[in-house]
């Protein structure tokens, strides 16, 4: 432990340390010569393309884990690659000279490609860079015509050509991508000048606080979070400042003149210190605010990978991590530190030795009231340690210390133990994901699980989910589903075998979507397997679309109908309508009444003519009749056209043996023709009146003969004709005609309606004329109608009808009616006596 | 924060009528509100809602404008063709039913908007109650599908109307199910029931009668399976679900409802718990302003159990309402008189604190007195009496097999066609179909009087079974009537002892079925059930162990009665009456596809043919 700080390097007041992550598994005899290299952020995989520009022999694309374990490789058969990069979702982006961009997954499986357009193709890609914003990956390229093109999202490629740099003779010495409010910009160095290119303009810029004599920029680097920019010039001057080009943070003058091969920021989030690593063939040089930099000699050619909280240094034999030592770690481990954490660590060690010094240390911390701080510091520091022994001793110290703190909440301690356990598991060289705690927290456990799934490390992912007690829905199901999707691609196994294996493992786990797995099987061309898998899918709304995609429309229709979900049935029906010929389509519908009914509904609103065809096919004459009736009210305006439609209806109704409907429709035709003729004769619309209203209007218009004719022709029942006629005459106030009519023959409805109708038109005088002819049984009612209470009472008494008497009584309201009331009551008592 | 809190207090207060019953339907309402909020929050920034007008009523029962406003809804428009009204909001949201004709209008709106030089807005579409592939395809065909930032569905299937009442307000459910064999609304019903189960626990027993009922039960069970292994861990609130097809009881809605609420619906039509009344009766009576400034806008009133007085009288036979109102009037005026007795400061203070409540009661009394007066004018008319007499004759089985002279007269006088259709259908149902001669006579009369276009309506009524030819000479209605005791001669309207009070003699068949199911069980009426259409069934849904309810002694069973195809207020009243019976032991919650009256029901079956314009 005495040597704990042996790999610490002070730069000013800040310490940096470099430690080994892995001895690399790979075998790279020639180092990285003739190689394109790309390593993904967050401890991602490493892609190598060997012999990438060698004329004889094919290039080979290889993908390794961060520990140098080969994951996959393919001979490269496509064009000349200029640049390799990783997306945030761990896809490999290969940018070719001809402007084609190919995307591969980590198993060298081709996913897709896109082109950067004909102009790029013509001028070729000179240089390219892959960059990341929070959720997206973008690319920037420099063409042979010395123009920049940027696509800020490779998932939705929209090319932006940036303005030209004026009077440019050769390519810029160096360039990089910056951001202004999420819009990517290009900063390019041409000789001593710097230009900033945005969408519309090219602006010459100077770096604040940089001497004009500092020389021309040879290399530049943007920090991981795109906040800082560093520039190295041919005078050995290094400028470090904000990427917004507004502030200088510090500068450094070195005696190196040659451009570094790579440059990367080495910063810890939340720390106020800054540092920049510059790499040459045999050296990494770390500079910051301090007057002196730190030299790290390199034994072998290497490359550096910028990370959130440091840099990774990968060579043919090792994988190292260089980072700034966090404050808590420094406090605990700095030689002769008296910080609470340091004391607690000591106390615990003494305690293990059963020395009473333990108590002394502990007392010292407690006296200063720093025990909880000490515990917290030890927990936090454990997270920054790569070696499990160190993690353990710090956690032991924390565990020891927390026993002496009252009501200490163990949550932080438990979480740290869990997190470290996960990190140590993925650090294993067979997994090869050397995430630091800081990176892990930024990446989140969900993304880590996704990455494990992507690596097909299903068992580990499952273990982690179980360990963290994730709900099935959040964890296990998702991973199993991915596993199953991978499983269906195994071509050597039979459909049955795979379907069974999948169902056995997945069962009815909540949140598993069999349709997703089936969909993957379908994509791999395994339709039968997909159908088998779909049988396990309980949700019809997921089954049906996929069955349609596989052209199993009959099965899809059956499933849709089974579900009762009419929208699904419609989906299948619409599909069939487009795919089948009409005959087959109708035949299929015939066999599925539910689908047929729904399709009829659709046709009723959208395709009336098809509806007719459907009814024709069924020999459904009644509906055909209805159909023609409906169309006689449709667009057709001419009476003859409408008559023709109705004629069709009559025919169909006859075939349907619906006699009444046929006759009624014939009558309708007759009526329409009559109305047409009438309309021509008198200047008044008659069309589409009902028969009743037609006759009524004829009477209103005084055409009694015509009315009489229709009454006979259409066999209107007498009762109704009488009602109709007296109503019309009363409305017309043709009292003379009314009286004439009443005397023409015996009324079919009696004479009370005459009284009623006169009263309805407030003509008491006329009303009274008919009372005498009202039948005895209704006379009281008639008197009441005209308001003659006296007579009503007389009648009622005469009839000795108690009900009638009561009716009269109920109308007696005013005092004037008192005599009537008395009269009736007398009569009633007389009846009672009998 | 404060404003949010006060408004949520206000909102919860507005829905008290939902939580007063045995089942707290406010939970459902809150769940629906939550879902709405979540959707609105997906569209960040100011928004305008473009409404499918039919939805505004049902939505009003879930969320008032205040809720929308809290989520930055600044403007509301009605969906119609042409350009959208101008507004400077960031998002435009369409709230629509999944109907193709509406998609055409939306596409028109969007295309105009995108052609214009307005700042680009984000479009959203919210389908109520569900997304439809057919509609999305139509939007795609019209080239506007890509214009939507987000498409979603709002599963507003069952809307809580009252503490014991849920409705889907699916206007054409009956027609679609029984005439067109389109079971979309049944699927929605099953979805709604599934939502209900997720909030109130799995319903252990499902009973039903009818084809549609069977179909809904099947879909429910299937949907439960689709949810997979997740067992619902909520202790069931409902003991039984009873699914009833409307076509098992075609009779009841045809008869004129005689409860207070039923009559308001018959006469004025209640829509989404609101009624519009002629304003004259509600004019403020101020001195010296006689006749001046009479309001011309109809008076709109909210009718639900939140109003104490309404809760008391809504389900009474109308003839029993008057006495309650006058009693109430006395109590209220006595309470106001109380101020003279208030002597001490404390007493006065107490009186004043009660004043708002008393004033609200007074206003409520005034309103209902006015409504009762309006209705009384109608119920005491000769026409109403004659109509009712004929209805009751039919229902009690008197002279149902020949042409009825009253109906004949009504046609001759060209009374409203719906009245005629109701009567003829009622006669047909009460006679298990009409003889050919009678049926043809009625049809001819109707066609001649009201127009030949009604031939399609008549066909519809026949298809629905409301009008039919008597198949055999045997009329099975008397058997049903007697077995189920549908006609009660000794009805007591004031203090009823049987559900027949809601129709002054006729006991609604549907409710009788529900009543008999509880006691003595359907086994006792197997003969009748065989006569009624469709299968009868009983299913049991398994519950996770430990959730099986141990009933406390004296604790009532809760039955959810779902009417597929509509329910009337009188039927609801009858079920409420059963819930309140002391020895009933059962409480009923009612759900339906649509609240109907005979008039709205028949109207939904009528074919509207209009002559082409000349």
Short mmCIF file of C-alpha atoms in Angstrom, two decimals, chain B residues 334-563:
data_model
loop_
_atom_site.label_atom_id
_atom_site.label_comp_id
_atom_site.label_asym_id
_atom_site.label_seq_id
_atom_site.Cartn_x
_atom_site.Cartn_y
_atom_site.Cartn_z
CA UNK B 334 -89.81 27.65 7.17
CA UNK B 335 -86.04 27.71 7.08
CA UNK B 336 -86.07 31.25 5.76
CA UNK B 337 -88.49 32.19 8.48
CA UNK B 338 -85.86 30.98 10.88
CA UNK B 339 -84.09 34.31 10.65
CA UNK B 340 -86.79 35.88 12.83
CA UNK B 341 -85.97 33.40 15.57
CA UNK B 342 -82.30 34.10 15.37
CA UNK B 343 -81.72 36.39 18.31
CA UNK B 344 -78.17 36.09 19.51
CA UNK B 345 -75.17 36.97 17.43
CA UNK B 346 -74.25 33.29 17.34
CA UNK B 347 -77.63 32.29 16.01
CA UNK B 348 -77.55 34.96 13.34
CA UNK B 349 -74.09 33.88 12.37
CA UNK B 350 -75.22 30.30 12.02
CA UNK B 351 -78.20 31.37 9.97
CA UNK B 352 -76.01 33.39 7.63
CA UNK B 353 -73.60 30.51 7.19
CA UNK B 354 -76.48 28.32 6.03
CA UNK B 355 -77.79 30.96 3.68
CA UNK B 356 -75.91 29.95 0.50
CA UNK B 357 -77.09 26.38 0.83
CA UNK B 358 -80.64 27.52 1.43
CA UNK B 359 -80.56 29.83 -1.52
CA UNK B 360 -79.27 27.05 -3.76
CA UNK B 361 -82.09 24.85 -2.55
CA UNK B 362 -84.57 27.58 -3.22
CA UNK B 363 -83.31 28.05 -6.76
CA UNK B 364 -83.39 24.31 -7.31
CA UNK B 365 -86.96 24.15 -6.09
CA UNK B 366 -87.97 27.02 -8.35
CA UNK B 367 -86.45 25.31 -11.36
CA UNK B 368 -88.11 21.99 -10.75
CA UNK B 369 -91.44 23.58 -9.96
CA UNK B 370 -91.25 25.26 -13.36
CA UNK B 371 -90.28 22.05 -15.11
CA UNK B 372 -93.05 20.14 -13.37
CA UNK B 373 -95.55 22.78 -14.45
CA UNK B 374 -94.37 22.50 -18.04
CA UNK B 375 -94.68 18.76 -17.98
CA UNK B 376 -98.00 18.80 -16.24
CA UNK B 377 -99.45 20.85 -19.08
CA UNK B 378 -98.63 17.93 -21.31
CA UNK B 379 -99.53 15.01 -19.11
CA UNK B 380 -102.96 16.42 -18.37
CA UNK B 381 -103.74 16.95 -22.04
CA UNK B 382 -106.29 14.75 -23.69
CA UNK B 383 -103.84 13.67 -26.38
CA UNK B 384 -101.37 12.42 -23.80
CA UNK B 385 -104.08 10.58 -21.94
CA UNK B 386 -105.44 8.91 -25.08
CA UNK B 387 -101.98 7.84 -26.18
CA UNK B 388 -101.19 6.41 -22.79
CA UNK B 389 -104.48 4.55 -22.67
CA UNK B 390 -103.70 2.79 -25.92
CA UNK B 391 -100.15 1.97 -24.84
CA UNK B 392 -101.45 0.46 -21.64
CA UNK B 393 -104.09 -1.50 -23.46
CA UNK B 394 -101.40 -3.04 -25.64
CA UNK B 395 -99.10 -3.81 -22.76
CA UNK B 396 -101.85 -5.43 -20.77
CA UNK B 397 -102.73 -7.48 -23.82
CA UNK B 398 -106.00 -5.88 -24.83
CA UNK B 399 -107.04 -5.90 -28.50
CA UNK B 400 -103.57 -6.17 -29.89
CA UNK B 401 -104.45 -8.21 -32.95
CA UNK B 402 -106.46 -5.74 -34.99
CA UNK B 403 -106.08 -2.30 -36.44
CA UNK B 404 -106.33 0.15 -33.61
CA UNK B 405 -108.74 3.02 -34.26
CA UNK B 406 -106.74 5.48 -32.20
CA UNK B 407 -103.64 4.85 -34.30
CA UNK B 408 -105.77 5.19 -37.38
CA UNK B 409 -107.07 8.56 -36.19
CA UNK B 410 -103.58 9.75 -35.35
CA UNK B 411 -102.40 8.92 -38.84
CA UNK B 412 -105.44 10.61 -40.31
CA UNK B 413 -104.59 13.71 -38.30
CA UNK B 414 -100.97 13.33 -39.41
CA UNK B 415 -99.55 13.30 -35.91
CA UNK B 416 -95.74 13.12 -35.77
CA UNK B 417 -94.52 9.97 -37.49
CA UNK B 418 -92.35 8.87 -34.58
CA UNK B 419 -95.41 8.74 -32.35
CA UNK B 420 -97.13 6.51 -34.92
CA UNK B 421 -94.14 4.25 -35.32
CA UNK B 422 -93.78 3.86 -31.57
CA UNK B 423 -97.40 2.84 -31.23
CA UNK B 424 -97.41 0.45 -34.17
CA UNK B 425 -94.18 -1.17 -33.02
CA UNK B 426 -95.51 -1.43 -29.49
CA UNK B 427 -98.59 -3.19 -30.79
CA UNK B 428 -96.45 -5.53 -32.88
CA UNK B 429 -94.19 -6.40 -29.96
CA UNK B 430 -97.12 -6.95 -27.60
CA UNK B 431 -98.73 -9.28 -30.13
CA UNK B 432 -95.52 -11.11 -31.13
CA UNK B 433 -95.97 -9.70 -34.61
CA UNK B 434 -99.00 -8.49 -36.52
CA UNK B 435 -101.23 -10.33 -38.92
CA UNK B 436 -100.43 -9.71 -42.56
CA UNK B 437 -103.61 -7.70 -43.12
CA UNK B 438 -103.02 -5.46 -40.13
CA UNK B 439 -99.35 -4.97 -40.86
CA UNK B 440 -99.97 -4.12 -44.50
CA UNK B 441 -102.71 -1.73 -43.59
CA UNK B 442 -100.49 0.20 -41.19
CA UNK B 443 -97.65 0.27 -43.65
CA UNK B 444 -99.82 1.58 -46.44
CA UNK B 445 -101.30 4.22 -44.21
CA UNK B 446 -97.89 5.36 -43.13
CA UNK B 447 -96.47 5.43 -46.64
CA UNK B 448 -99.41 7.32 -48.05
CA UNK B 449 -99.51 9.83 -45.26
CA UNK B 450 -95.87 10.46 -44.50
CA UNK B 451 -94.32 9.64 -47.85
CA UNK B 452 -93.12 6.58 -49.69
CA UNK B 453 -89.54 7.19 -48.69
CA UNK B 454 -90.41 5.73 -45.31
CA UNK B 455 -90.45 2.31 -46.86
CA UNK B 456 -86.78 2.06 -45.90
CA UNK B 457 -87.51 3.00 -42.31
CA UNK B 458 -90.21 0.33 -42.22
CA UNK B 459 -87.74 -2.19 -43.56
CA UNK B 460 -85.30 -1.18 -40.85
CA UNK B 461 -87.90 -1.64 -38.14
CA UNK B 462 -88.69 -5.06 -39.52
CA UNK B 463 -85.04 -6.02 -39.57
CA UNK B 464 -84.69 -4.93 -35.97
CA UNK B 465 -87.70 -7.06 -35.04
CA UNK B 466 -89.72 -4.07 -33.89
CA UNK B 467 -92.26 -4.64 -36.61
CA UNK B 468 -92.96 -8.11 -37.76
CA UNK B 469 -95.33 -10.50 -39.30
CA UNK B 470 -96.81 -12.94 -36.84
CA UNK B 471 -95.04 -16.14 -37.72
CA UNK B 472 -97.34 -18.62 -36.07
CA UNK B 473 -100.81 -18.03 -34.80
CA UNK B 474 -99.48 -18.29 -31.29
CA UNK B 475 -98.82 -15.06 -29.47
CA UNK B 476 -96.14 -15.66 -26.86
CA UNK B 477 -96.35 -12.23 -25.26
CA UNK B 478 -99.09 -13.17 -22.79
CA UNK B 479 -96.92 -16.00 -21.50
CA UNK B 480 -94.02 -13.65 -20.99
CA UNK B 481 -96.28 -11.03 -19.45
CA UNK B 482 -97.77 -13.43 -16.98
CA UNK B 483 -94.61 -15.29 -16.02
CA UNK B 484 -92.62 -12.13 -15.52
CA UNK B 485 -95.56 -10.23 -14.08
CA UNK B 486 -95.08 -7.39 -16.55
CA UNK B 487 -98.52 -5.94 -15.96
CA UNK B 488 -99.52 -4.95 -12.44
CA UNK B 489 -103.04 -3.72 -11.96
CA UNK B 490 -102.58 -2.50 -8.43
CA UNK B 491 -99.79 -0.05 -9.01
CA UNK B 492 -98.95 2.46 -6.31
CA UNK B 493 -97.46 5.58 -7.81
CA UNK B 494 -96.95 7.46 -4.57
CA UNK B 495 -95.33 4.77 -2.45
CA UNK B 496 -94.38 2.06 -4.89
CA UNK B 497 -93.74 -1.51 -3.88
CA UNK B 498 -92.83 -2.73 -7.34
CA UNK B 499 -90.88 -1.48 -10.32
CA UNK B 500 -94.07 -1.27 -12.41
CA UNK B 501 -94.61 2.23 -10.98
CA UNK B 502 -92.18 3.68 -13.55
CA UNK B 503 -94.69 3.01 -16.33
CA UNK B 504 -97.77 3.21 -14.08
CA UNK B 505 -98.55 -0.47 -14.42
CA UNK B 506 -96.01 -1.96 -16.77
CA UNK B 507 -92.89 -3.44 -15.19
CA UNK B 508 -89.96 -3.14 -17.61
CA UNK B 509 -89.05 -6.59 -18.89
CA UNK B 510 -85.30 -5.92 -18.83
CA UNK B 511 -85.35 -4.90 -15.19
CA UNK B 512 -87.53 -7.85 -14.28
CA UNK B 513 -84.86 -10.10 -15.74
CA UNK B 514 -82.25 -8.42 -13.55
CA UNK B 515 -84.51 -8.72 -10.54
CA UNK B 516 -85.25 -12.39 -11.09
CA UNK B 517 -81.58 -13.16 -11.70
CA UNK B 518 -80.88 -12.20 -8.08
CA UNK B 519 -83.94 -13.92 -6.68
CA UNK B 520 -85.04 -16.63 -7.29
CA UNK B 521 -82.64 -17.09 -10.21
CA UNK B 522 -83.10 -17.51 -13.93
CA UNK B 523 -83.71 -21.20 -13.60
CA UNK B 524 -87.23 -20.35 -12.48
CA UNK B 525 -88.04 -18.69 -15.79
CA UNK B 526 -86.34 -20.99 -18.24
CA UNK B 527 -89.45 -21.27 -20.41
CA UNK B 528 -89.60 -17.53 -20.93
CA UNK B 529 -85.88 -17.22 -21.53
CA UNK B 530 -86.26 -19.74 -24.31
CA UNK B 531 -88.87 -17.55 -25.98
CA UNK B 532 -86.70 -14.43 -25.73
CA UNK B 533 -84.08 -14.16 -28.46
CA UNK B 534 -80.40 -15.10 -28.12
CA UNK B 535 -78.46 -17.40 -25.83
CA UNK B 536 -78.30 -17.07 -22.08
CA UNK B 537 -75.05 -17.80 -20.33
CA UNK B 538 -73.02 -17.61 -17.19
CA UNK B 539 -69.22 -17.37 -16.98
CA UNK B 540 -66.91 -17.28 -14.02
CA UNK B 541 -63.62 -15.43 -14.04
CA UNK B 542 -60.96 -16.75 -11.73
CA UNK B 543 -59.56 -14.45 -9.10
CA UNK B 544 -56.13 -14.57 -7.54
CA UNK B 545 -56.36 -16.36 -4.19
CA UNK B 546 -56.99 -14.04 -1.32
CA UNK B 547 -59.14 -11.65 -3.31
CA UNK B 548 -62.30 -13.66 -2.95
CA UNK B 549 -64.46 -11.34 -1.00
CA UNK B 550 -65.89 -12.47 2.25
CA UNK B 551 -69.11 -10.61 2.43
CA UNK B 552 -69.81 -8.78 5.63
CA UNK B 553 -73.15 -9.55 7.06
CA UNK B 554 -75.70 -7.15 5.68
CA UNK B 555 -73.39 -6.01 2.95
CA UNK B 556 -75.12 -5.77 -0.38
CA UNK B 557 -74.06 -7.44 -3.59
CA UNK B 558 -73.17 -5.13 -6.42
CA UNK B 559 -74.37 -5.95 -9.92
CA UNK B 560 -73.31 -4.08 -13.00
CA UNK B 561 -76.11 -4.21 -15.55
CA UNK B 562 -74.93 -3.41 -19.06
CA UNK B 563 -77.62 -2.64 -21.61
#
